[in-house]
Amino acid sequence: AQSVSQHNHHVILSEAASLELGCNYSYGGTVNLFWYVQYPGQHLQLLLKYFSGDPLVKGIKGFEAEFIKSKFSFNLRKPSVQWSDTAEYFCAVNKNAGGTSYGKLTFGQGTILTVHP
Amino acid sequence: EPEVTQTPSHQVTQMGQEVILRCVPISNHLYFYWYRQILGQKVEFLVSFYNNEISEKSEIFDDQFSVERPDGSNFTLKIRSTKLEDSAMYFCASRVTWGYTFGSGTRLTVV
């Protein structure tokens, strides 16, 4: 069974600081990788995803993530955070079945990001 | 942009009572899911539903839980006899291919 680990429970940054949130997964097969964001009181929104191809993926709101297969990692980055990025961030994985998404998502514990103006 | 709608947003119930959480998935989606998040813990998979039957369920999804798609639009999660430990945020999700869309959740509080 797959599992996902996010290293940081709570990250506090000032505006304009750079962000990197760690995510490692455990699974023997091919996976799809996702980062979701949850703003206070709102639903989970997809930031970006990786299925195959270029391991550096760009998402919405200036976020990007790099898939490093040898490290089983999919870290989320943003060069300069804003106060509006304050939210909880979730890394997730599911099986890749022939280049498509398959089945349930397995989530990490989530990382709360607080950005001070 | 199409949305997954969940009702109610917050429900308080007494231990032992039955609750039904409701979801309206996106109309052309084929796969439906329930997840839950106990406060301070991971988002956990409960069950997936496809072609009018459960396709996968977790060990959490025991006999106290059931899901139903009673008509063409609603997707419900029923908990027959709630326990204190069922208190959590419950998320519905649906997808057609890769793109999961989540609802904003129902916060269930069992007292």
CSV table of C-alpha atoms in Angstrom, one decimal:
chain,number,residue,atom,x,y,z
A,1,ALA,CA,0.0,0.0,0.0
A,2,GLN,CA,1.2,3.5,-0.7
A,3,SER,CA,1.9,6.0,2.0
A,4,VAL,CA,2.8,9.7,2.0
A,5,SER,CA,4.9,11.7,4.5
A,6,GLN,CA,5.0,15.5,4.8
A,7,HIS,CA,8.0,16.6,6.9
A,8,ASN,CA,6.7,19.9,8.3
A,9,HIS,CA,3.5,20.2,10.3
A,10,HIS,CA,3.6,24.0,10.5
A,11,VAL,CA,5.7,26.5,8.5
A,12,ILE,CA,5.8,30.2,9.3
A,13,LEU,CA,7.2,32.6,6.8
A,14,SER,CA,7.3,36.3,6.0
A,15,GLU,CA,6.0,37.6,2.8
A,16,ALA,CA,8.5,37.4,-0.1
A,17,ALA,CA,10.3,34.5,1.5
A,18,SER,CA,10.9,31.3,-0.5
A,19,LEU,CA,8.9,28.2,0.3
A,20,GLU,CA,9.7,24.5,0.1
A,21,LEU,CA,7.4,21.9,1.5
A,22,GLY,CA,8.7,18.4,1.6
A,23,CYS,CA,6.8,15.3,0.5
A,24,ASN,CA,8.0,11.7,0.3
A,25,TYR,CA,6.0,8.7,-0.7
A,26,SER,CA,6.3,5.0,-0.5
A,27,TYR,CA,5.0,2.8,-3.2
A,28,GLY,CA,6.5,0.0,-5.3
A,29,GLY,CA,4.9,0.9,-8.6
A,30,THR,CA,4.3,3.9,-10.8
A,31,VAL,CA,2.5,6.7,-9.2
A,32,ASN,CA,0.7,10.0,-9.9
A,33,LEU,CA,1.5,12.8,-7.5
A,34,PHE,CA,-0.6,15.8,-6.5
A,35,TRP,CA,-0.4,18.8,-4.3
A,36,TYR,CA,-3.7,20.2,-3.0
A,37,VAL,CA,-4.3,23.4,-1.0
A,38,GLN,CA,-7.1,24.1,1.4
A,39,TYR,CA,-7.8,27.7,2.3
A,40,PRO,CA,-9.6,28.2,5.6
A,41,GLY,CA,-13.2,27.1,5.3
A,42,GLN,CA,-12.9,26.0,1.7
A,43,HIS,CA,-12.6,22.8,-0.2
A,44,LEU,CA,-9.4,21.1,-1.4
A,45,GLN,CA,-8.1,22.6,-4.6
A,46,LEU,CA,-5.6,21.1,-6.9
A,47,LEU,CA,-2.4,23.1,-7.2
A,48,LEU,CA,-0.5,20.8,-9.5
A,49,LYS,CA,-0.1,17.2,-10.5
A,50,TYR,CA,2.6,14.9,-12.0
A,51,PHE,CA,1.7,11.9,-14.2
A,52,SER,CA,4.7,11.5,-16.4
A,53,GLY,CA,7.2,13.5,-18.5
A,54,ASP,CA,9.0,16.5,-17.3
A,55,PRO,CA,9.6,16.0,-13.6
A,56,LEU,CA,9.4,19.8,-12.9
A,57,VAL,CA,5.7,20.7,-13.0
A,58,LYS,CA,4.2,24.1,-12.7
A,59,GLY,CA,0.9,24.7,-11.2
A,60,ILE,CA,-1.4,27.6,-10.3
A,61,LYS,CA,-0.6,30.6,-8.2
A,62,GLY,CA,3.2,30.4,-9.0
A,63,PHE,CA,3.7,27.0,-7.4
A,64,GLU,CA,5.9,24.3,-8.8
A,65,ALA,CA,7.0,20.9,-7.7
A,66,GLU,CA,9.8,18.6,-8.7
A,67,PHE,CA,9.5,14.8,-8.9
A,68,ILE,CA,12.7,13.1,-7.9
A,69,LYS,CA,12.1,9.4,-8.5
A,70,SER,CA,15.4,8.2,-6.8
A,71,LYS,CA,14.4,10.0,-3.6
A,72,PHE,CA,10.6,9.2,-3.8
A,73,SER,CA,10.1,12.9,-3.3
A,74,PHE,CA,7.7,15.5,-4.7
A,75,ASN,CA,8.6,18.8,-3.0
A,76,LEU,CA,6.5,21.9,-3.5
A,77,ARG,CA,8.2,25.2,-4.0
A,78,LYS,CA,7.3,28.9,-4.5
A,79,PRO,CA,10.0,31.5,-4.9
A,80,SER,CA,8.1,34.3,-3.1
A,81,VAL,CA,5.1,33.7,-0.9
A,82,GLN,CA,2.3,36.1,-0.3
A,83,TRP,CA,0.0,36.5,2.7
A,84,SER,CA,-2.8,35.0,0.6
A,85,ASP,CA,-0.9,31.7,0.5
A,86,THR,CA,-1.7,31.1,4.1
A,87,ALA,CA,-3.5,27.7,3.9
A,88,GLU,CA,-3.0,24.0,4.5
A,89,TYR,CA,-1.1,22.0,1.9
A,90,PHE,CA,-1.5,18.4,1.2
A,91,CYS,CA,0.6,16.0,-0.9
A,92,ALA,CA,-1.2,13.0,-2.3
A,93,VAL,CA,-0.5,10.0,-4.4
A,94,ASN,CA,-2.4,7.3,-6.3
A,95,LYS,CA,-1.5,4.5,-8.7
A,96,ASN,CA,-0.6,5.3,-12.3
A,97,ALA,CA,-2.4,2.8,-14.5
A,98,GLY,CA,-1.1,3.1,-18.0
A,99,GLY,CA,-0.6,6.9,-17.8
A,100,THR,CA,-4.0,7.7,-16.2
A,101,SER,CA,-5.1,8.2,-12.7
A,102,TYR,CA,-6.4,5.2,-10.9
A,103,GLY,CA,-8.3,4.8,-7.7
A,104,LYS,CA,-8.1,6.4,-4.3
A,105,LEU,CA,-5.8,9.2,-3.3
A,106,THR,CA,-3.5,8.7,-0.3
A,107,PHE,CA,-2.8,11.9,1.5
A,108,GLY,CA,0.0,13.2,3.6
A,109,GLN,CA,-0.6,14.7,7.0
A,110,GLY,CA,-0.8,18.2,5.6
A,111,THR,CA,1.4,21.3,6.2
A,112,ILE,CA,-0.1,24.4,7.6
A,113,LEU,CA,1.6,27.5,6.0
A,114,THR,CA,1.3,30.8,7.8
A,115,VAL,CA,2.6,33.8,5.9
A,116,HIS,CA,3.0,37.0,7.9
A,117,PRO,CA,2.6,40.3,6.0
B,1,GLU,CA,-16.4,26.0,-12.8
B,2,PRO,CA,-18.4,23.0,-11.8
B,3,GLU,CA,-18.5,22.2,-8.1
B,4,VAL,CA,-19.1,19.3,-5.8
B,5,THR,CA,-21.7,20.4,-3.3
B,6,GLN,CA,-22.0,19.0,0.2
B,7,THR,CA,-24.7,19.5,2.7
B,8,PRO,CA,-24.9,20.3,5.6
B,9,SER,CA,-21.7,22.2,6.2
B,10,HIS,CA,-21.9,21.3,9.9
B,11,GLN,CA,-23.9,18.7,11.7
B,12,VAL,CA,-24.0,18.0,15.4
B,13,THR,CA,-25.5,14.7,16.5
B,14,GLN,CA,-25.8,12.6,19.6
B,15,MET,CA,-23.8,9.4,20.0
B,16,GLY,CA,-25.8,6.5,18.7
B,17,GLN,CA,-27.8,8.5,16.2
B,18,GLU,CA,-27.9,7.9,12.5
B,19,VAL,CA,-26.6,10.6,10.2
B,20,ILE,CA,-26.7,11.1,6.4
B,21,LEU,CA,-24.2,13.3,4.7
B,22,ARG,CA,-25.2,14.5,1.3
B,23,CYS,CA,-23.1,15.2,-1.8
B,24,VAL,CA,-24.0,16.3,-5.3
B,25,PRO,CA,-21.1,15.4,-7.6
B,26,ILE,CA,-20.4,17.0,-10.9
B,27,SER,CA,-22.9,15.7,-13.3
B,28,ASN,CA,-20.7,14.0,-15.9
B,29,HIS,CA,-18.4,12.4,-13.4
B,30,LEU,CA,-18.3,8.6,-13.0
B,31,TYR,CA,-16.3,7.9,-9.9
B,32,PHE,CA,-17.3,9.1,-6.4
B,33,TYR,CA,-15.4,9.1,-3.2
B,34,TRP,CA,-15.8,9.8,0.5
B,35,TYR,CA,-12.8,10.9,2.6
B,36,ARG,CA,-12.6,12.1,6.2
B,37,GLN,CA,-10.2,14.1,8.2
B,38,ILE,CA,-10.2,13.9,12.0
B,39,LEU,CA,-8.9,17.1,13.5
B,40,GLY,CA,-5.2,17.3,13.4
B,41,GLN,CA,-4.8,14.0,11.3
B,42,LYS,CA,-4.5,13.0,7.7
B,43,VAL,CA,-7.2,13.0,5.1
B,44,GLU,CA,-8.2,9.3,5.0
B,45,PHE,CA,-9.9,7.4,2.2
B,46,LEU,CA,-13.2,5.8,3.2
B,47,VAL,CA,-14.8,4.4,0.0
B,48,SER,CA,-15.0,4.7,-3.7
B,49,PHE,CA,-18.1,4.1,-5.8
B,50,TYR,CA,-18.4,3.4,-9.5
B,51,ASN,CA,-21.2,2.0,-11.7
B,52,ASN,CA,-23.6,1.9,-8.7
B,53,GLU,CA,-21.4,-0.2,-6.5
B,54,ILE,CA,-18.5,0.1,-4.1
B,55,SER,CA,-15.3,-0.4,-5.9
B,56,GLU,CA,-13.0,-0.1,-2.9
B,57,LYS,CA,-13.3,0.6,0.8
B,58,SER,CA,-10.9,1.1,3.6
B,59,GLU,CA,-10.8,-0.7,6.9
B,60,ILE,CA,-12.5,2.4,8.5
B,61,PHE,CA,-15.5,1.7,6.3
B,62,ASP,CA,-17.1,-0.9,8.5
B,63,ASP,CA,-20.7,-2.1,8.7
B,64,GLN,CA,-21.7,1.2,10.4
B,65,PHE,CA,-21.1,3.0,7.1
B,66,SER,CA,-23.0,2.8,3.8
B,67,VAL,CA,-23.1,4.8,0.6
B,68,GLU,CA,-25.8,5.2,-1.9
B,69,ARG,CA,-26.5,7.0,-5.1
B,70,PRO,CA,-30.3,7.1,-4.8
B,71,ASP,CA,-30.9,9.1,-7.9
B,72,GLY,CA,-28.8,10.5,-10.8
B,73,SER,CA,-27.5,13.4,-8.8
B,74,ASN,CA,-27.0,12.6,-5.1
B,75,PHE,CA,-24.3,10.6,-3.4
B,76,THR,CA,-24.8,9.9,0.3
B,77,LEU,CA,-22.8,8.6,3.2
B,78,LYS,CA,-24.8,7.1,6.1
B,79,ILE,CA,-23.4,6.4,9.5
B,80,ARG,CA,-25.9,4.1,11.3
B,81,SER,CA,-24.9,4.6,14.9
B,82,THR,CA,-22.5,7.4,15.4
B,83,LYS,CA,-19.6,7.2,17.8
B,84,LEU,CA,-17.5,10.0,19.3
B,85,GLU,CA,-14.6,9.0,17.2
B,86,ASP,CA,-16.7,9.6,14.0
B,87,SER,CA,-16.3,13.3,14.7
B,88,ALA,CA,-14.4,14.6,11.6
B,89,MET,CA,-14.6,16.6,8.5
B,90,TYR,CA,-16.1,14.4,5.7
B,91,PHE,CA,-15.2,15.3,2.1
B,92,CYS,CA,-16.9,14.0,-1.0
B,93,ALA,CA,-15.0,13.9,-4.3
B,94,SER,CA,-15.8,13.0,-7.8
B,95,ARG,CA,-13.9,12.5,-11.0
B,96,VAL,CA,-14.3,11.5,-14.7
B,97,THR,CA,-10.6,10.8,-15.6
B,98,TRP,CA,-7.8,12.1,-13.5
B,99,GLY,CA,-9.3,15.2,-12.2
B,100,TYR,CA,-10.6,14.8,-8.7
B,101,THR,CA,-12.9,17.6,-7.5
B,102,PHE,CA,-13.6,17.9,-3.8
B,103,GLY,CA,-16.5,19.4,-2.0
B,104,SER,CA,-16.0,21.8,0.9
B,105,GLY,CA,-16.9,19.2,3.4
B,106,THR,CA,-19.3,18.5,6.2
B,107,ARG,CA,-18.0,18.9,9.7
B,108,LEU,CA,-19.6,16.2,11.8
B,109,THR,CA,-19.5,16.6,15.6
B,110,VAL,CA,-20.7,13.7,17.7
B,111,VAL,CA,-21.6,14.6,21.3
